[in-house]
Structures are given as C-alpha cells and as structure tokens.
C-alpha cells in the first residue's frame, strides 16, 4: 500500500515536471515568401498556400527526375542483356531531359498565375 502511494506521488511529480517544461518559449514561424499579409489573416493563409503549392511543384519535379533516372538506368541494364541498343539509351536520355525542362517551364509559368 505504501509502495503504491509512493509510486503515484512519483508519477504525479514526474508529470508535473513534464507539464512545466512544456511552457518553453517556442520559436516563431517564418513569414511566407510573399509577406505576412499586413495583419490580414486570409492574406497570410493565401501566402502560405502559395508557398505550399510551390513546394508541391518542386516535389513533383524531384519525383519526375527520379522516374527519368530509373528509366535511363533500366535501359542501360537492358543494353548489357542485349535487349536494347545505345541509340535507345540516347533516346531515353534526350526525351527525359526534354521532359524535365518542359515540366520545370510549366511550373515556372504556373507560379506566376498563383
């Protein structure tokens, strides 16, 4: 009985210590790239949404880069198996680079529309 009471008090004090440290000063958030909106909450949210959309576009471009790289590496491995030629590797590389440039161009144009 006494041990149980001591454990409960120890647990309560431990929780109190955790609770007290949770009031530490948190860092402030960085303002969005287009400004803080001058006190207007809706403008602030729109500016954060713009930054999130730009980040999403960068993520799409990164995924596309990995897909193009995977296809080129796959074609290279098919060359060693005798199922593809060096011309196929060159074509995969050229089309992949053109696709990446076109997607990046479209994202840059879309960023001006937002």
PDB file of C-alpha atoms in Angstrom:
ATOM      1  CA  UNK A   1       0.000   0.000   0.000  1.00  0.00           C
ATOM      2  CA  UNK A   2       2.765   2.387   0.934  1.00  0.00           C
ATOM      3  CA  UNK A   3       4.739   1.480  -2.214  1.00  0.00           C
ATOM      4  CA  UNK A   4       1.692   2.135  -4.385  1.00  0.00           C
ATOM      5  CA  UNK A   5       1.187   5.558  -2.807  1.00  0.00           C
ATOM      6  CA  UNK A   6       4.854   6.449  -3.313  1.00  0.00           C
ATOM      7  CA  UNK A   7       4.636   5.391  -6.978  1.00  0.00           C
ATOM      8  CA  UNK A   8       1.557   7.547  -7.520  1.00  0.00           C
ATOM      9  CA  UNK A   9       3.223  10.598  -5.980  1.00  0.00           C
ATOM     10  CA  UNK A  10       6.382   9.980  -8.017  1.00  0.00           C
ATOM     11  CA  UNK A  11       4.293   9.688 -11.192  1.00  0.00           C
ATOM     12  CA  UNK A  12       2.389  12.865 -10.361  1.00  0.00           C
ATOM     13  CA  UNK A  13       5.606  14.807  -9.748  1.00  0.00           C
ATOM     14  CA  UNK A  14       7.112  13.459 -12.967  1.00  0.00           C
ATOM     15  CA  UNK A  15       4.033  14.569 -14.914  1.00  0.00           C
ATOM     16  CA  UNK A  16       4.177  17.949 -13.218  1.00  0.00           C
ATOM     17  CA  UNK A  17       7.808  18.316 -14.305  1.00  0.00           C
ATOM     18  CA  UNK A  18       6.909  17.443 -17.904  1.00  0.00           C
ATOM     19  CA  UNK A  19       3.968  19.828 -17.783  1.00  0.00           C
ATOM     20  CA  UNK A  20       6.151  22.688 -16.544  1.00  0.00           C
ATOM     21  CA  UNK A  21       8.770  22.204 -19.281  1.00  0.00           C
ATOM     22  CA  UNK A  22       6.088  22.285 -21.960  1.00  0.00           C
ATOM     23  CA  UNK A  23       5.762  26.040 -21.459  1.00  0.00           C
ATOM     24  CA  UNK A  24       9.176  26.668 -23.009  1.00  0.00           C
ATOM     25  CA  UNK A  25       9.452  29.534 -25.470  1.00  0.00           C
ATOM     26  CA  UNK A  26       8.680  28.215 -28.922  1.00  0.00           C
ATOM     27  CA  UNK A  27      10.371  29.696 -31.978  1.00  0.00           C
ATOM     28  CA  UNK A  28       8.373  31.998 -34.197  1.00  0.00           C
ATOM     29  CA  UNK A  29       7.307  30.776 -37.619  1.00  0.00           C
ATOM     30  CA  UNK A  30       8.959  32.149 -40.699  1.00  0.00           C
ATOM     31  CA  UNK A  31       6.791  34.513 -42.713  1.00  0.00           C
ATOM     32  CA  UNK A  32       5.712  33.339 -46.170  1.00  0.00           C
ATOM     33  CA  UNK A  33       7.756  34.402 -49.166  1.00  0.00           C
ATOM     34  CA  UNK A  34       5.138  36.924 -50.336  1.00  0.00           C
ATOM     35  CA  UNK A  35       4.869  38.720 -46.992  1.00  0.00           C
ATOM     36  CA  UNK A  36       2.821  38.362 -43.819  1.00  0.00           C
ATOM     37  CA  UNK A  37      -0.327  39.989 -45.190  1.00  0.00           C
ATOM     38  CA  UNK A  38      -0.149  43.123 -43.070  1.00  0.00           C
ATOM     39  CA  UNK A  39      -2.305  41.676 -40.290  1.00  0.00           C
ATOM     40  CA  UNK A  40      -4.916  40.193 -42.650  1.00  0.00           C
ATOM     41  CA  UNK A  41      -5.326  36.529 -41.706  1.00  0.00           C
ATOM     42  CA  UNK A  42      -6.843  35.467 -45.047  1.00  0.00           C
ATOM     43  CA  UNK A  43      -3.935  37.001 -46.990  1.00  0.00           C
ATOM     44  CA  UNK A  44      -1.491  35.294 -44.643  1.00  0.00           C
ATOM     45  CA  UNK A  45      -3.137  31.909 -45.310  1.00  0.00           C
ATOM     46  CA  UNK A  46      -3.114  32.573 -49.070  1.00  0.00           C
ATOM     47  CA  UNK A  47       0.587  33.361 -48.934  1.00  0.00           C
ATOM     48  CA  UNK A  48       1.299  30.165 -47.006  1.00  0.00           C
ATOM     49  CA  UNK A  49      -0.824  28.233 -49.541  1.00  0.00           C
ATOM     50  CA  UNK A  50       1.289  29.747 -52.332  1.00  0.00           C
ATOM     51  CA  UNK A  51       4.476  28.516 -50.645  1.00  0.00           C
ATOM     52  CA  UNK A  52       2.958  25.055 -50.176  1.00  0.00           C
ATOM     53  CA  UNK A  53       1.952  24.937 -53.854  1.00  0.00           C
ATOM     54  CA  UNK A  54       5.470  25.912 -54.932  1.00  0.00           C
ATOM     55  CA  UNK A  55       6.912  23.229 -52.663  1.00  0.00           C
ATOM     56  CA  UNK A  56       4.474  20.694 -54.162  1.00  0.00           C
ATOM     57  CA  UNK A  57       5.670  21.624 -57.645  1.00  0.00           C
ATOM     58  CA  UNK A  58       9.268  21.119 -56.588  1.00  0.00           C
ATOM     59  CA  UNK A  59       8.338  17.718 -55.160  1.00  0.00           C
ATOM     60  CA  UNK A  60       6.689  16.747 -58.463  1.00  0.00           C
ATOM     61  CA  UNK A  61       9.830  17.804 -60.349  1.00  0.00           C
ATOM     62  CA  UNK A  62      12.010  15.755 -57.979  1.00  0.00           C
ATOM     63  CA  UNK A  63       9.825  12.661 -58.445  1.00  0.00           C
ATOM     64  CA  UNK A  64       9.930  13.171 -62.204  1.00  0.00           C
ATOM     65  CA  UNK A  65      13.730  13.372 -62.067  1.00  0.00           C
ATOM     66  CA  UNK A  66      13.852  10.015 -60.262  1.00  0.00           C
ATOM     67  CA  UNK A  67      11.448   8.427 -62.766  1.00  0.00           C
ATOM     68  CA  UNK A  68      13.542   9.611 -65.720  1.00  0.00           C
ATOM     69  CA  UNK A  69      16.716   8.395 -63.978  1.00  0.00           C
ATOM     70  CA  UNK A  70      15.140   4.995 -63.307  1.00  0.00           C
ATOM     71  CA  UNK A  71      14.120   4.602 -66.938  1.00  0.00           C
ATOM     72  CA  UNK A  72      17.578   5.543 -68.227  1.00  0.00           C
ATOM     73  CA  UNK A  73      19.250   3.131 -65.792  1.00  0.00           C
ATOM     74  CA  UNK A  74      16.775   0.421 -66.819  1.00  0.00           C
ATOM     75  CA  UNK A  75      17.620   0.963 -70.473  1.00  0.00           C
ATOM     76  CA  UNK A  76      21.322   0.800 -69.628  1.00  0.00           C
ATOM     77  CA  UNK A  77      20.817  -2.561 -67.934  1.00  0.00           C
ATOM     78  CA  UNK A  78      18.890  -3.788 -70.993  1.00  0.00           C
ATOM     79  CA  UNK A  79      21.942  -2.942 -73.131  1.00  0.00           C
ATOM     80  CA  UNK A  80      24.063  -5.383 -71.127  1.00  0.00           C
ATOM     81  CA  UNK A  81      21.345  -8.039 -71.590  1.00  0.00           C
ATOM     82  CA  UNK A  82      21.284  -7.449 -75.342  1.00  0.00           C
ATOM     83  CA  UNK A  83      17.641  -6.303 -75.415  1.00  0.00           C
ATOM     84  CA  UNK A  84      18.379  -2.633 -76.194  1.00  0.00           C
ATOM     85  CA  UNK A  85      20.894  -0.540 -78.112  1.00  0.00           C
ATOM     86  CA  UNK A  86      22.972   2.507 -77.281  1.00  0.00           C
ATOM     87  CA  UNK A  87      20.652   4.511 -79.502  1.00  0.00           C
ATOM     88  CA  UNK A  88      17.740   3.583 -77.223  1.00  0.00           C
ATOM     89  CA  UNK A  89      19.737   4.835 -74.235  1.00  0.00           C
ATOM     90  CA  UNK A  90      20.472   8.101 -76.017  1.00  0.00           C
ATOM     91  CA  UNK A  91      16.802   8.497 -76.958  1.00  0.00           C
ATOM     92  CA  UNK A  92      15.684   7.830 -73.357  1.00  0.00           C
ATOM     93  CA  UNK A  93      18.177  10.410 -72.111  1.00  0.00           C
ATOM     94  CA  UNK A  94      17.182  13.099 -74.615  1.00  0.00           C
ATOM     95  CA  UNK A  95      13.448  12.598 -74.116  1.00  0.00           C
ATOM     96  CA  UNK A  96      13.903  12.524 -70.329  1.00  0.00           C
ATOM     97  CA  UNK A  97      15.858  15.784 -70.287  1.00  0.00           C
ATOM     98  CA  UNK A  98      13.330  17.457 -72.590  1.00  0.00           C
ATOM     99  CA  UNK A  99      10.504  16.255 -70.359  1.00  0.00           C
ATOM    100  CA  UNK A 100      12.242  17.649 -67.269  1.00  0.00           C
ATOM    101  CA  UNK A 101      12.860  21.017 -68.952  1.00  0.00           C
ATOM    102  CA  UNK A 102       9.232  21.203 -70.128  1.00  0.00           C
ATOM    103  CA  UNK A 103       7.832  20.359 -66.683  1.00  0.00           C
ATOM    104  CA  UNK A 104      10.082  22.920 -64.984  1.00  0.00           C
ATOM    105  CA  UNK A 105       8.994  25.523 -67.559  1.00  0.00           C
ATOM    106  CA  UNK A 106       5.320  24.750 -66.889  1.00  0.00           C
ATOM    107  CA  UNK A 107       5.844  25.021 -63.141  1.00  0.00           C
ATOM    108  CA  UNK A 108       7.561  28.383 -63.526  1.00  0.00           C
ATOM    109  CA  UNK A 109       4.604  29.616 -65.592  1.00  0.00           C
ATOM    110  CA  UNK A 110       2.125  28.251 -63.062  1.00  0.00           C
ATOM    111  CA  UNK A 111       3.922  30.057 -60.220  1.00  0.00           C
ATOM    112  CA  UNK A 112       3.209  33.403 -61.895  1.00  0.00           C
ATOM    113  CA  UNK A 113      -0.503  32.538 -62.162  1.00  0.00           C
ATOM    114  CA  UNK A 114      -0.805  31.770 -58.444  1.00  0.00           C
TER     115      UNK A 114
END
